[in-house]
mmCIF file of C-alpha atoms in Angstrom:
data_model
loop_
_atom_site.group_PDB
_atom_site.id
_atom_site.type_symbol
_atom_site.label_atom_id
_atom_site.label_comp_id
_atom_site.label_asym_id
_atom_site.label_seq_id
_atom_site.Cartn_x
_atom_site.Cartn_y
_atom_site.Cartn_z
ATOM 1 C CA MET A 1 -37.050 9.276 7.077
ATOM 2 C CA ASP A 2 -40.106 8.543 4.911
ATOM 3 C CA ASP A 3 -41.247 5.089 6.091
ATOM 4 C CA GLU A 4 -42.712 4.159 2.704
ATOM 5 C CA ASP A 5 -39.857 5.385 0.532
ATOM 6 C CA GLY A 6 -36.965 4.623 2.862
ATOM 7 C CA TYR A 7 -34.281 7.319 2.868
ATOM 8 C CA PHE A 8 -35.228 8.536 -0.630
ATOM 9 C CA GLY A 9 -38.632 10.064 -0.021
ATOM 10 C CA GLU A 10 -40.197 13.228 -1.373
ATOM 11 C CA LEU A 11 -37.644 15.620 0.132
ATOM 12 C CA VAL A 12 -34.707 13.826 -1.512
ATOM 13 C CA ALA A 13 -36.535 12.973 -4.742
ATOM 14 C CA ALA A 14 -37.576 16.589 -5.367
ATOM 15 C CA ALA A 15 -33.950 17.734 -5.456
ATOM 16 C CA TYR A 16 -32.218 14.548 -6.617
ATOM 17 C CA ASP A 17 -31.566 15.417 -10.268
ATOM 18 C CA GLU A 18 -30.287 18.871 -9.360
ATOM 19 C CA SER A 19 -28.110 17.682 -6.463
ATOM 20 C CA SER A 20 -26.608 14.923 -8.664
ATOM 21 C CA ALA A 21 -26.419 17.039 -11.810
ATOM 22 C CA ASP A 22 -22.835 16.023 -12.580
ATOM 23 C CA MET A 23 -23.936 12.375 -12.842
ATOM 24 C CA PHE A 24 -26.601 13.306 -15.436
ATOM 25 C CA ALA A 25 -24.101 14.942 -17.801
ATOM 26 C CA PRO A 26 -23.983 13.234 -21.232
ATOM 27 C CA SER A 27 -20.227 12.714 -20.846
ATOM 28 C CA VAL A 28 -20.965 10.586 -17.756
ATOM 29 C CA VAL A 29 -24.111 8.824 -18.933
ATOM 30 C CA GLU A 30 -23.160 7.869 -22.488
ATOM 31 C CA PRO A 31 -20.198 5.581 -21.644
ATOM 32 C CA VAL A 32 -22.432 3.743 -19.143
ATOM 33 C CA VAL A 33 -25.171 3.279 -21.729
ATOM 34 C CA ASP A 34 -22.608 2.129 -24.315
ATOM 35 C CA VAL A 35 -21.412 -0.667 -22.018
ATOM 36 C CA LEU A 36 -24.897 -1.751 -20.953
ATOM 37 C CA THR A 37 -26.203 -1.754 -24.524
ATOM 38 C CA GLY A 38 -23.371 -4.051 -25.527
ATOM 39 C CA LEU A 39 -24.004 -6.388 -22.602
ATOM 40 C CA ALA A 40 -27.749 -6.480 -23.332
ATOM 41 C CA GLY A 41 -26.991 -7.744 -26.834
ATOM 42 C CA GLY A 42 -30.587 -7.328 -27.962
ATOM 43 C CA GLY A 43 -32.015 -8.724 -24.730
ATOM 44 C CA ARG A 44 -33.697 -7.147 -21.707
ATOM 45 C CA ALA A 45 -32.070 -5.079 -18.943
ATOM 46 C CA LEU A 46 -32.968 -5.015 -15.251
ATOM 47 C CA GLU A 47 -32.026 -1.915 -13.242
ATOM 48 C CA LEU A 48 -31.871 -2.247 -9.471
ATOM 49 C CA GLY A 49 -32.510 1.133 -7.879
ATOM 50 C CA ILE A 50 -33.861 2.761 -11.037
ATOM 51 C CA GLY A 51 -34.450 6.092 -9.279
ATOM 52 C CA THR A 52 -35.424 8.967 -11.552
ATOM 53 C CA GLY A 53 -34.252 7.195 -14.702
ATOM 54 C CA ARG A 54 -30.753 8.633 -15.136
ATOM 55 C CA ILE A 55 -29.586 5.489 -16.983
ATOM 56 C CA ALA A 56 -32.842 3.672 -17.765
ATOM 57 C CA LEU A 57 -34.261 6.389 -20.019
ATOM 58 C CA PRO A 58 -31.261 6.804 -22.347
ATOM 59 C CA LEU A 59 -30.780 3.029 -22.368
ATOM 60 C CA ALA A 60 -34.406 2.555 -23.445
ATOM 61 C CA ARG A 61 -33.897 5.165 -26.166
ATOM 62 C CA ARG A 62 -31.141 2.894 -27.528
ATOM 63 C CA GLY A 63 -33.802 0.223 -28.020
ATOM 64 C CA VAL A 64 -33.016 -1.865 -24.914
ATOM 65 C CA PRO A 65 -36.168 -2.993 -23.057
ATOM 66 C CA VAL A 66 -35.646 -1.925 -19.428
ATOM 67 C CA HIS A 67 -37.449 -3.003 -16.291
ATOM 68 C CA GLY A 68 -36.649 -1.315 -12.991
ATOM 69 C CA MET A 69 -36.924 -1.966 -9.272
ATOM 70 C CA ASP A 70 -37.011 0.743 -6.621
ATOM 71 C CA LEU A 71 -38.272 1.132 -3.080
ATOM 72 C CA SER A 72 -39.018 4.856 -3.488
ATOM 73 C CA ARG A 73 -42.317 5.791 -5.074
ATOM 74 C CA ALA A 74 -41.254 9.442 -4.917
ATOM 75 C CA MET A 75 -38.204 8.791 -7.107
ATOM 76 C CA VAL A 76 -40.234 6.704 -9.552
ATOM 77 C CA THR A 77 -42.841 9.471 -9.816
ATOM 78 C CA ARG A 78 -40.086 11.748 -11.168
ATOM 79 C CA LEU A 79 -39.086 9.106 -13.702
ATOM 80 C CA ARG A 80 -42.684 8.684 -14.867
ATOM 81 C CA ALA A 81 -42.998 12.437 -15.497
ATOM 82 C CA LYS A 82 -40.074 12.462 -17.943
ATOM 83 C CA PRO A 83 -40.423 11.781 -21.702
ATOM 84 C CA GLY A 84 -40.517 8.019 -22.200
ATOM 85 C CA GLY A 85 -40.857 7.334 -18.489
ATOM 86 C CA ASP A 86 -44.317 5.845 -18.774
ATOM 87 C CA ALA A 87 -43.030 3.151 -21.151
ATOM 88 C CA ILE A 88 -40.603 1.598 -18.644
ATOM 89 C CA GLY A 89 -41.843 -1.250 -16.474
ATOM 90 C CA ILE A 90 -41.207 -0.665 -12.775
ATOM 91 C CA THR A 91 -41.709 -2.841 -9.719
ATOM 92 C CA ILE A 92 -41.808 -1.170 -6.305
ATOM 93 C CA GLY A 93 -39.815 -3.166 -3.781
ATOM 94 C CA ASP A 94 -36.517 -4.008 -2.132
ATOM 95 C CA PHE A 95 -34.108 -5.089 -4.864
ATOM 96 C CA ALA A 96 -32.477 -7.655 -2.580
ATOM 97 C CA THR A 97 -35.610 -9.799 -2.555
ATOM 98 C CA THR A 98 -38.188 -8.514 -5.067
ATOM 99 C CA ARG A 99 -38.875 -10.788 -8.036
ATOM 100 C CA VAL A 100 -40.204 -9.818 -11.455
ATOM 101 C CA ASP A 101 -41.341 -11.915 -14.391
ATOM 102 C CA GLY A 102 -39.027 -13.025 -17.147
ATOM 103 C CA ARG A 103 -35.272 -13.268 -17.624
ATOM 104 C CA PHE A 104 -32.721 -10.590 -18.442
ATOM 105 C CA SER A 105 -29.486 -10.380 -20.410
ATOM 106 C CA VAL A 106 -28.011 -7.785 -18.076
ATOM 107 C CA ALA A 107 -28.773 -6.487 -14.592
ATOM 108 C CA TYR A 108 -27.065 -3.433 -13.169
ATOM 109 C CA LEU A 109 -26.682 -1.598 -9.868
ATOM 110 C CA LEU A 110 -24.827 1.720 -10.199
ATOM 111 C CA PHE A 111 -23.646 4.860 -8.386
ATOM 112 C CA ASN A 112 -22.795 3.094 -5.078
ATOM 113 C CA THR A 113 -26.346 1.770 -4.694
ATOM 114 C CA ILE A 114 -25.207 -1.683 -3.495
ATOM 115 C CA MET A 115 -24.218 0.151 -0.295
ATOM 116 C CA ASN A 116 -27.869 1.089 0.335
ATOM 117 C CA LEU A 117 -28.217 -2.512 1.499
ATOM 118 C CA THR A 118 -26.878 -2.060 5.005
ATOM 119 C CA THR A 119 -26.094 -5.667 5.963
ATOM 120 C CA GLN A 120 -23.854 -8.290 4.407
ATOM 121 C CA GLU A 121 -26.824 -10.661 4.436
ATOM 122 C CA ALA A 122 -28.878 -8.288 2.269
ATOM 123 C CA GLN A 123 -25.998 -7.743 -0.144
ATOM 124 C CA VAL A 124 -25.558 -11.515 -0.540
ATOM 125 C CA ALA A 125 -29.316 -11.848 -1.093
ATOM 126 C CA CYS A 126 -29.101 -9.216 -3.830
ATOM 127 C CA PHE A 127 -26.561 -11.271 -5.773
ATOM 128 C CA ARG A 128 -28.723 -14.378 -5.465
ATOM 129 C CA ASN A 129 -31.793 -12.438 -6.547
ATOM 130 C CA VAL A 130 -29.997 -11.100 -9.618
ATOM 131 C CA ALA A 131 -28.649 -14.543 -10.522
ATOM 132 C CA ALA A 132 -32.221 -15.875 -10.473
ATOM 133 C CA HIS A 133 -33.280 -13.182 -12.954
ATOM 134 C CA LEU A 134 -30.392 -13.597 -15.414
ATOM 135 C CA GLU A 135 -30.438 -15.699 -18.525
ATOM 136 C CA PRO A 136 -27.545 -18.176 -18.873
ATOM 137 C CA GLY A 137 -24.625 -16.091 -20.090
ATOM 138 C CA GLY A 138 -26.168 -12.931 -18.647
ATOM 139 C CA SER A 139 -24.202 -10.245 -16.812
ATOM 140 C CA PHE A 140 -24.480 -8.400 -13.510
ATOM 141 C CA VAL A 141 -22.805 -4.968 -13.362
ATOM 142 C CA ILE A 142 -21.987 -2.997 -10.222
ATOM 143 C CA GLU A 143 -20.422 0.461 -10.024
ATOM 144 C CA VAL A 144 -19.261 1.325 -6.512
ATOM 145 C CA MET A 145 -16.607 3.277 -4.653
ATOM 146 C CA VAL A 146 -13.599 1.645 -3.065
ATOM 147 C CA PRO A 147 -13.870 2.221 0.717
ATOM 148 C CA GLU A 148 -11.943 5.354 1.638
ATOM 149 C CA LEU A 149 -10.325 3.991 4.773
ATOM 150 C CA ARG A 150 -6.903 5.231 3.659
ATOM 151 C CA LYS A 151 -8.193 8.739 4.366
ATOM 152 C CA LEU A 152 -8.663 7.917 8.068
ATOM 153 C CA PRO A 153 -5.769 8.685 10.388
ATOM 154 C CA ALA A 154 -5.491 6.427 13.437
ATOM 155 C CA GLY A 155 -8.299 7.146 15.865
ATOM 156 C CA GLN A 156 -10.438 9.081 13.366
ATOM 157 C CA ASN A 157 -13.741 7.869 11.923
ATOM 158 C CA VAL A 158 -14.979 10.884 9.916
ATOM 159 C CA VAL A 159 -14.194 11.845 6.308
ATOM 160 C CA PRO A 160 -15.591 15.245 5.226
ATOM 161 C CA PHE A 161 -16.457 15.594 1.541
ATOM 162 C CA HIS A 162 -18.080 19.045 1.415
ATOM 163 C CA VAL A 163 -17.447 22.091 3.584
ATOM 164 C CA SER A 164 -18.888 25.558 2.978
ATOM 165 C CA PRO A 165 -20.289 28.383 5.125
ATOM 166 C CA THR A 166 -23.827 26.965 4.811
ATOM 167 C CA ARG A 167 -23.369 23.254 4.141
ATOM 168 C CA TRP A 168 -21.295 20.479 5.670
ATOM 169 C CA ALA A 169 -21.257 16.872 4.481
ATOM 170 C CA PHE A 170 -19.240 14.031 5.950
ATOM 171 C CA ASP A 171 -19.076 10.244 6.124
ATOM 172 C CA ILE A 172 -18.799 8.364 9.423
ATOM 173 C CA TYR A 173 -17.157 4.920 9.348
ATOM 174 C CA ASP A 174 -17.380 1.999 11.762
ATOM 175 C CA ILE A 175 -14.422 -0.179 10.819
ATOM 176 C CA ALA A 176 -15.588 -3.109 12.957
ATOM 177 C CA THR A 177 -18.965 -3.513 11.207
ATOM 178 C CA GLN A 178 -18.359 -1.841 7.799
ATOM 179 C CA ALA A 179 -21.285 0.412 8.625
ATOM 180 C CA THR A 180 -21.041 3.954 7.357
ATOM 181 C CA SER A 181 -23.336 6.932 6.976
ATOM 182 C CA SER A 182 -23.397 10.074 4.887
ATOM 183 C CA ASN A 183 -24.407 13.077 6.955
ATOM 184 C CA TYR A 184 -25.559 16.492 5.793
ATOM 185 C CA VAL A 185 -25.920 19.718 7.766
ATOM 186 C CA GLU A 186 -27.366 22.708 5.925
ATOM 187 C CA VAL A 187 -28.272 26.223 7.001
ATOM 188 C CA VAL A 188 -30.980 28.051 5.024
ATOM 189 C CA ASP A 189 -32.305 31.443 6.159
ATOM 190 C CA GLY A 190 -30.653 30.969 9.516
ATOM 191 C CA ARG A 191 -32.263 27.581 10.175
ATOM 192 C CA GLY A 192 -30.276 24.355 10.276
ATOM 193 C CA THR A 193 -31.283 20.907 9.061
ATOM 194 C CA TYR A 194 -29.578 17.557 9.517
ATOM 195 C CA ARG A 195 -29.984 14.392 7.453
ATOM 196 C CA SER A 196 -28.192 11.051 7.736
ATOM 197 C CA ILE A 197 -28.307 8.092 5.318
ATOM 198 C CA PRO A 198 -26.857 4.718 6.368
ATOM 199 C CA PHE A 199 -24.762 2.531 4.063
ATOM 200 C CA ARG A 200 -22.544 -0.533 4.248
ATOM 201 C CA TYR A 201 -19.223 -0.285 2.447
ATOM 202 C CA VAL A 202 -17.999 -3.376 0.642
ATOM 203 C CA TRP A 203 -14.665 -4.461 -0.834
ATOM 204 C CA PRO A 204 -14.148 -5.763 -4.398
ATOM 205 C CA SER A 205 -12.959 -9.131 -3.074
ATOM 206 C CA GLU A 206 -16.040 -9.363 -0.855
ATOM 207 C CA LEU A 207 -18.289 -8.718 -3.847
ATOM 208 C CA ASP A 208 -16.475 -11.467 -5.756
ATOM 209 C CA LEU A 209 -17.250 -13.904 -2.957
ATOM 210 C CA MET A 210 -20.916 -12.841 -2.955
ATOM 211 C CA ALA A 211 -20.989 -13.474 -6.703
ATOM 212 C CA GLN A 212 -19.422 -16.910 -6.232
ATOM 213 C CA LEU A 213 -22.066 -17.816 -3.633
ATOM 214 C CA ALA A 214 -24.726 -16.863 -6.195
ATOM 215 C CA GLY A 215 -23.154 -18.957 -8.951
ATOM 216 C CA LEU A 216 -21.657 -16.013 -10.843
ATOM 217 C CA ARG A 217 -18.040 -15.476 -11.876
ATOM 218 C CA LEU A 218 -16.013 -12.329 -12.420
ATOM 219 C CA ARG A 219 -15.649 -11.421 -16.078
ATOM 220 C CA GLU A 220 -14.086 -7.936 -15.984
ATOM 221 C CA ARG A 221 -13.224 -5.160 -13.547
ATOM 222 C CA TRP A 222 -12.358 -1.609 -14.563
ATOM 223 C CA ALA A 223 -11.665 1.661 -12.789
ATOM 224 C CA GLY A 224 -14.328 3.378 -14.929
ATOM 225 C CA TRP A 225 -16.734 3.044 -17.815
ATOM 226 C CA THR A 226 -14.096 3.613 -20.484
ATOM 227 C CA ARG A 227 -12.372 0.425 -19.332
ATOM 228 C CA GLU A 228 -9.490 2.038 -17.453
ATOM 229 C CA ALA A 229 -7.285 -0.454 -15.603
ATOM 230 C CA PHE A 230 -8.300 -1.066 -11.997
ATOM 231 C CA THR A 231 -5.387 -0.565 -9.590
ATOM 232 C CA SER A 232 -4.762 -0.098 -5.884
ATOM 233 C CA GLU A 233 -5.139 3.655 -6.443
ATOM 234 C CA SER A 234 -8.550 3.475 -8.133
ATOM 235 C CA PRO A 235 -11.270 5.277 -6.140
ATOM 236 C CA ARG A 236 -14.069 3.160 -7.624
ATOM 237 C CA HIS A 237 -14.641 0.144 -9.827
ATOM 238 C CA VAL A 238 -17.027 -1.154 -12.438
ATOM 239 C CA SER A 239 -17.293 -4.934 -12.073
ATOM 240 C CA ILE A 240 -19.042 -7.398 -14.351
ATOM 241 C CA TRP A 241 -19.934 -10.918 -13.255
ATOM 242 C CA GLU A 242 -21.541 -13.438 -15.560
ATOM 243 C CA LYS A 243 -23.880 -16.361 -15.141
ATOM 244 C CA PRO A 244 -22.344 -19.453 -16.731
ATOM 245 C CA ALA A 245 -23.921 -20.289 -20.055
ATOM 246 C CA ASP A 246 -24.248 -23.938 -19.062
#
């Protein structure tokens, strides 16, 4: 692990856009930007975990002023090198506690990034931090997976999600603590590498309680960015909480 950049240091940042190429496809990005532009309503947007600018850059091109937070200088360096990247304000820091100037119409935390906060305490602090940054009537948006515990037979704690002759990737779950990790084993030129990133999975109802503690209330929940209905079979959700206008 890179101590300065957390688990998203130079090694991860250098390959991030390529390894997550599907998430950069216009068909994926544009519905997200459509929703966030509508929620911004002419105001400012705050991205927690801005990374290499997958959403921030196209959102800024829509005319929405974006400010970002991120712990990884290596990821932000990639953002800065892209067209328009130098025009986006960025604060380096932990998005659970870092404060920036001004108020925002919308804050957002996408692509499972809430799970990068590995304790319930930090996740609660994130909601409170966002609430302090929002204007009255402002919105907080989270996109995150639904925990995949239904894939675990009794006595098993591992869910593989990629298997090939040269690469294996799997999640390990601790049901008692909600701790999980994504683990990667790769063989290149006969040499193996191993990398593990810790997360904390979180339930929709738990997020709603965190929002309530921060003074926010659930406005909408969908199964995806085109407003599909969220059901017990949905593998992920997009949730929007709002700060009361009064």
